[in-house]
XYZ file of C-alpha atoms in Angstrom:
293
model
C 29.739 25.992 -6.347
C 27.218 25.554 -3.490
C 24.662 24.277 -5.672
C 26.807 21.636 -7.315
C 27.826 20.536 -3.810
C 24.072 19.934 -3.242
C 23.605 18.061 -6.034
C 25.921 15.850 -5.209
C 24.918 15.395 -1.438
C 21.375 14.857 -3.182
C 22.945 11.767 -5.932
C 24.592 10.314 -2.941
C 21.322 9.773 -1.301
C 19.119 8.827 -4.657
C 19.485 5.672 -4.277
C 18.183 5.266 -0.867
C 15.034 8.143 -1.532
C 14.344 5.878 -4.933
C 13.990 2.560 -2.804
C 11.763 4.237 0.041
C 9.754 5.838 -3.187
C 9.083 2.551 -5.080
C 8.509 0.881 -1.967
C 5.705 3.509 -1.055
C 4.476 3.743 -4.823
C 4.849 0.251 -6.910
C 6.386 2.270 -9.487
C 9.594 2.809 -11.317
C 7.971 6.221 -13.213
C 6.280 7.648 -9.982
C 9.072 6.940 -7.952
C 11.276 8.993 -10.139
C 8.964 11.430 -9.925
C 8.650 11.840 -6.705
C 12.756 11.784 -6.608
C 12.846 14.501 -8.845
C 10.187 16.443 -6.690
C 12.483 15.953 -3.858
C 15.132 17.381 -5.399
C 13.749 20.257 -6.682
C 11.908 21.052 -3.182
C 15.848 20.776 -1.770
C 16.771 23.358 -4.163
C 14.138 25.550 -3.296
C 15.080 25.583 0.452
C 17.779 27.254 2.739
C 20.009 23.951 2.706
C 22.654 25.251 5.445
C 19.630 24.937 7.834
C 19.371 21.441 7.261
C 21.177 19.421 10.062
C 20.335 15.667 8.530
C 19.948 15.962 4.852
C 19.445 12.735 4.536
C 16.258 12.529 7.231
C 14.993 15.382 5.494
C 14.972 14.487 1.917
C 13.636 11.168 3.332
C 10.863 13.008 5.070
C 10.171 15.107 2.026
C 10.134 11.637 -0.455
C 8.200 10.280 1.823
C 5.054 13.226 1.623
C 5.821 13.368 -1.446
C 4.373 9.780 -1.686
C 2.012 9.969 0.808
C 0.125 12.623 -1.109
C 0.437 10.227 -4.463
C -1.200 7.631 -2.653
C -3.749 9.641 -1.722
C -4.345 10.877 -4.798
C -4.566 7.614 -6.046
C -6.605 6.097 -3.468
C -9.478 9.254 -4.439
C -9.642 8.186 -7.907
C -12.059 5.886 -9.627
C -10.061 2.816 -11.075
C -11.602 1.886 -14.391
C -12.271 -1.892 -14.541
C -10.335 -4.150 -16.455
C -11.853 -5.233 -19.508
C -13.267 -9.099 -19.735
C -10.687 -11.231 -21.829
C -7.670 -9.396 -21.637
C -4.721 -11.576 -21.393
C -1.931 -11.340 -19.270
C 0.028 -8.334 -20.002
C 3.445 -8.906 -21.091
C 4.421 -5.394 -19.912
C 2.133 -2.266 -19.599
C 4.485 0.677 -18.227
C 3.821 3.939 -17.058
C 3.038 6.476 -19.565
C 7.260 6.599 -20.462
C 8.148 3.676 -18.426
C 10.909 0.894 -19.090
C 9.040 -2.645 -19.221
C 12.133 -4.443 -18.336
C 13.015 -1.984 -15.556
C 9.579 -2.403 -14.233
C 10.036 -5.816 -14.115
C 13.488 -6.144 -11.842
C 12.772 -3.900 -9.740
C 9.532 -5.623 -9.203
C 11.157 -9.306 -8.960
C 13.849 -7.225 -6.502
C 11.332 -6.430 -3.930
C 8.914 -8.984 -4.620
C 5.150 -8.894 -6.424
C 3.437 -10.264 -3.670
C 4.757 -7.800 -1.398
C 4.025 -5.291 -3.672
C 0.504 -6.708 -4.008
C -0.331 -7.089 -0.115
C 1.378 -2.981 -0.073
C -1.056 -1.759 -1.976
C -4.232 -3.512 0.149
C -2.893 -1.043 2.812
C -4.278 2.821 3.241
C -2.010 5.620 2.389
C -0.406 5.852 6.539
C -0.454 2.189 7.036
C 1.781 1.922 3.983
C 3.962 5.280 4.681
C 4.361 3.537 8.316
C 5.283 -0.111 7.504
C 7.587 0.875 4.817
C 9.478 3.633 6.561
C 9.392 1.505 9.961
C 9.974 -2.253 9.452
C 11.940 -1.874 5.800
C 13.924 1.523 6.691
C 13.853 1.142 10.553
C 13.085 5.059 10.817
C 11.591 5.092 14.277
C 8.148 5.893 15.072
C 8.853 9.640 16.478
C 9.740 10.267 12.805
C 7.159 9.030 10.817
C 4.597 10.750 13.425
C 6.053 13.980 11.937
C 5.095 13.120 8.406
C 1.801 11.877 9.506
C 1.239 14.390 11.769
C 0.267 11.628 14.219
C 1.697 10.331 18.208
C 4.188 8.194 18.190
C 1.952 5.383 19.480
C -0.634 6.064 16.518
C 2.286 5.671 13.789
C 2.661 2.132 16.108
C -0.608 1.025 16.096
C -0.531 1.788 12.332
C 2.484 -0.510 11.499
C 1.578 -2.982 13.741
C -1.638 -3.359 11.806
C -0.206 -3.168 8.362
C 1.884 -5.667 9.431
C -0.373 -8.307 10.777
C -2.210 -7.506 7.078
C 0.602 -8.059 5.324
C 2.118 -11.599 7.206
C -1.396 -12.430 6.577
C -2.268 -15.981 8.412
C -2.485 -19.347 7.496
C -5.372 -21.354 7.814
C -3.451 -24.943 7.531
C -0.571 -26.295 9.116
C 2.939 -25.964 8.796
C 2.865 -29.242 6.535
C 0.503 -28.492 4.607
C 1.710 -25.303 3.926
C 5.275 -26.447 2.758
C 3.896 -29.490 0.511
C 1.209 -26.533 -1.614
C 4.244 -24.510 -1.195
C 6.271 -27.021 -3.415
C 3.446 -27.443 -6.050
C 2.945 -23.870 -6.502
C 6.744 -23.524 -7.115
C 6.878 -26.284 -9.672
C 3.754 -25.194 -11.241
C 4.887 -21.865 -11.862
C 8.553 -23.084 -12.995
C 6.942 -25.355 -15.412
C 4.663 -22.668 -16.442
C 7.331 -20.517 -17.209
C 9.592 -23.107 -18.671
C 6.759 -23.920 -21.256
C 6.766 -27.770 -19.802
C 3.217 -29.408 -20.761
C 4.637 -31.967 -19.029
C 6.073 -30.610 -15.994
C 2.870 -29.066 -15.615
C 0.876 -32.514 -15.792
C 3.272 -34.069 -13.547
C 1.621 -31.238 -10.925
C -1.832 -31.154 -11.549
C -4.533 -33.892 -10.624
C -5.827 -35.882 -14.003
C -9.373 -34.598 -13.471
C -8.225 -31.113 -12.495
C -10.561 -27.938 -13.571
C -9.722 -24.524 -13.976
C -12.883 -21.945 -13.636
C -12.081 -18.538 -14.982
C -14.975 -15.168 -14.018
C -15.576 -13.132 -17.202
C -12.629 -11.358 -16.555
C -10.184 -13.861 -16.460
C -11.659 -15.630 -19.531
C -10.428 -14.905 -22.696
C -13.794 -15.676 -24.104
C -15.535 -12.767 -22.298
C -18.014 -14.950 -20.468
C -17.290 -17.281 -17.464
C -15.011 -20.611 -18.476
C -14.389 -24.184 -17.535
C -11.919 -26.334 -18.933
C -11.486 -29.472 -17.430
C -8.512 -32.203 -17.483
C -4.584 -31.522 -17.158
C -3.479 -32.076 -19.693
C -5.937 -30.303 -21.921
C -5.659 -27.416 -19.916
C -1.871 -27.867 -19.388
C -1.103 -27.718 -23.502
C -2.949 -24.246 -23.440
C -1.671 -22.436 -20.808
C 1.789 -22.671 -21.451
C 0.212 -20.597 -24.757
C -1.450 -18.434 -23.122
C 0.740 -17.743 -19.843
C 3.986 -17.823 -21.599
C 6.578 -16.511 -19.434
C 4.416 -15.981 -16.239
C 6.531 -13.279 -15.641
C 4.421 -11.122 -13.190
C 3.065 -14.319 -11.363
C 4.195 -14.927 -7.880
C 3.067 -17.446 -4.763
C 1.454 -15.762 -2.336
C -1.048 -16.528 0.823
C -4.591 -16.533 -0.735
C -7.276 -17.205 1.942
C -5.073 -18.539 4.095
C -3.479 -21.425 1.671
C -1.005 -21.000 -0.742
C -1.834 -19.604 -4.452
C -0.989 -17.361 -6.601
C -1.091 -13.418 -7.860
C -0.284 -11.770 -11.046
C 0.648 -8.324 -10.427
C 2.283 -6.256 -13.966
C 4.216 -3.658 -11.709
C 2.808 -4.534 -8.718
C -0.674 -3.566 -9.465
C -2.817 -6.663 -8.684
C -4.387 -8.086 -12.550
C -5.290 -11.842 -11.449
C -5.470 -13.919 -8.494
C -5.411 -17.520 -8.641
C -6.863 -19.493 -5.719
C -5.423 -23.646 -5.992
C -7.385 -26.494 -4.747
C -5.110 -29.527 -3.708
C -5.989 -33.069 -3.255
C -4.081 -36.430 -2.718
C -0.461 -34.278 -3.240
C -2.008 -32.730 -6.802
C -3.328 -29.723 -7.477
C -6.702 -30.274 -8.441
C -8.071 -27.097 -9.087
C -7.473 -23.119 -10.247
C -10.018 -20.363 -9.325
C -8.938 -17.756 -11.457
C -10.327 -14.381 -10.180
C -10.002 -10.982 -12.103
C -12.691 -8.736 -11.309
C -11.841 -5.863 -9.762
C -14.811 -6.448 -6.824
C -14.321 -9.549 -6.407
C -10.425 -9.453 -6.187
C -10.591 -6.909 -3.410
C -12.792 -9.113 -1.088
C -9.844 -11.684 -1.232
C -7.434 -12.116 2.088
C -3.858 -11.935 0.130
C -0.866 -12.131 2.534
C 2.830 -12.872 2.285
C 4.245 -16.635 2.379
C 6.834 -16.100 4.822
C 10.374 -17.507 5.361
């Protein structure tokens, strides 16, 4: 009887522990995992000496994650191979692609993106803090840090995150607004909706890794570049704006795991040019941030 009380304390917080977990992770599959770790750690413990079961399976998710990340951060990430197209959806080993996919568009790529430019405590402690408003004192526990540390550490991750804008408000909104139609028309498979964006000499450069030829790439005009890409990006499912040194551009992030980054050049209310960036190296020098409001 006890234990199926527990189990149902523990559903009635599994909601919460799975948002703080994909938050933390980027993934559906690990964030079930670590879920299910929870629960069986809860199981394994005295629970009538647990005053706030909800702070505690919160605190135990959240080491739980903490040690993921850090397991992740210590591995060697194999590169990704020149001319592989955009995935149309790569789970986890097990994973739902479609799953992925809205819980990704619920919390948003880019910030899913910026997230993971963050080490292992700067995530735990702008996730738990600013998007779960558990207070500083807390997350010092899990860190094993001073409450002014865990501060410092958010306040950081933040100003990483917000990124900063190297252009004016102005500016800003109007490459705001051709990003937005770009990527609708992109989406929408509109050759012309795309042309109707893009400057009549615009060029789009592609590294080796963004090429699908395996070898660096210019193609050069709208609308011959226009009539591919809606080919070749079809859907444009995992792209989303985001701040990319300091203007507006885009990423492409399959689950939140950053696979192309797109810097835009603008001129005379066009867009006039795409960078499109893919190696791992070169992607990580990039300042990414989050287009706010």
């Amino acid at each position: 009887m006890e234990q199926e009380w527990l189990a149902g304390q523990f559903e009635e917080n599994r909601g919460h522990l799975r948002a703080v977990a994909y938050r933390m992770l980027g993934s559906a599959s690990e964030a079930d995992d670590a879920v299910q770790e929870a629960w069986l750690r809860l199981s394994r413990s005295d629970a009538n000496a647990i005053e706030n079961l909800g702070g505690w399976l919160t605190t135990v998710v959240s080491r739980v994650c903490l040690d993921m990340l850090r397991s992740r951060k210590a591995r060697h990430e194999e590169p990704i191979e020149p001319g592989v197209r955009e995935p149309v959806a790569k789970p986890d080993a097990g994973g739902d692609p479609e799953r992925e996919a809205l819980l990704a568009d619920s919390v948003g790529l880019a910030l899913m993106v910026v997230l993971d430019r963050l080490t292992p405590a700067e995530r735990l402690a702008f996730v738990l803090h600013d998007l779960f408003a558990v207070p500083f004192e807390e997350i010092g526990g899990i860190l094993d840090r001073s409450a002014m540390a865990v501060r410092q550490l958010a306040s950081r991750a933040r100003r990483r995150v917000q990124g900063a804008p190297a252009i004016d408000e102005t500016e800003l909104n109007r490459q705001r607004d051709l990003v937005s139609r770009f990527l609708a028309a992109l989406r929408a498979g509109d050759v012309e909706g795309l042309v109707a964006v893009l400057d009549p000499d615009f060029v789009l450069r592609a590294d080796k890794f963004a090429s699908f030829s395996g070898g660096t790439m210019e193609v050069h005009g709208a609308r011959t570049w226009a009539q591919e890409a809606v080919t070749l990006f079809k859907g444009a499912r995992f792209a989303a704006p985001a701040l990319v040194e300091g203007a507006v551009g885009v990423v492409v992030a399959p689950q939140g795991r950053l696979f192309r980054v797109l810097k835009f050049g603008f001129s005379g209310g066009k867009i006039a040019s795409i960078d499109a960036v893919a190696e791992p190296g070169q992607m990580g020098e990039i300042d990414l941030g989050l287009l706010q409001g």
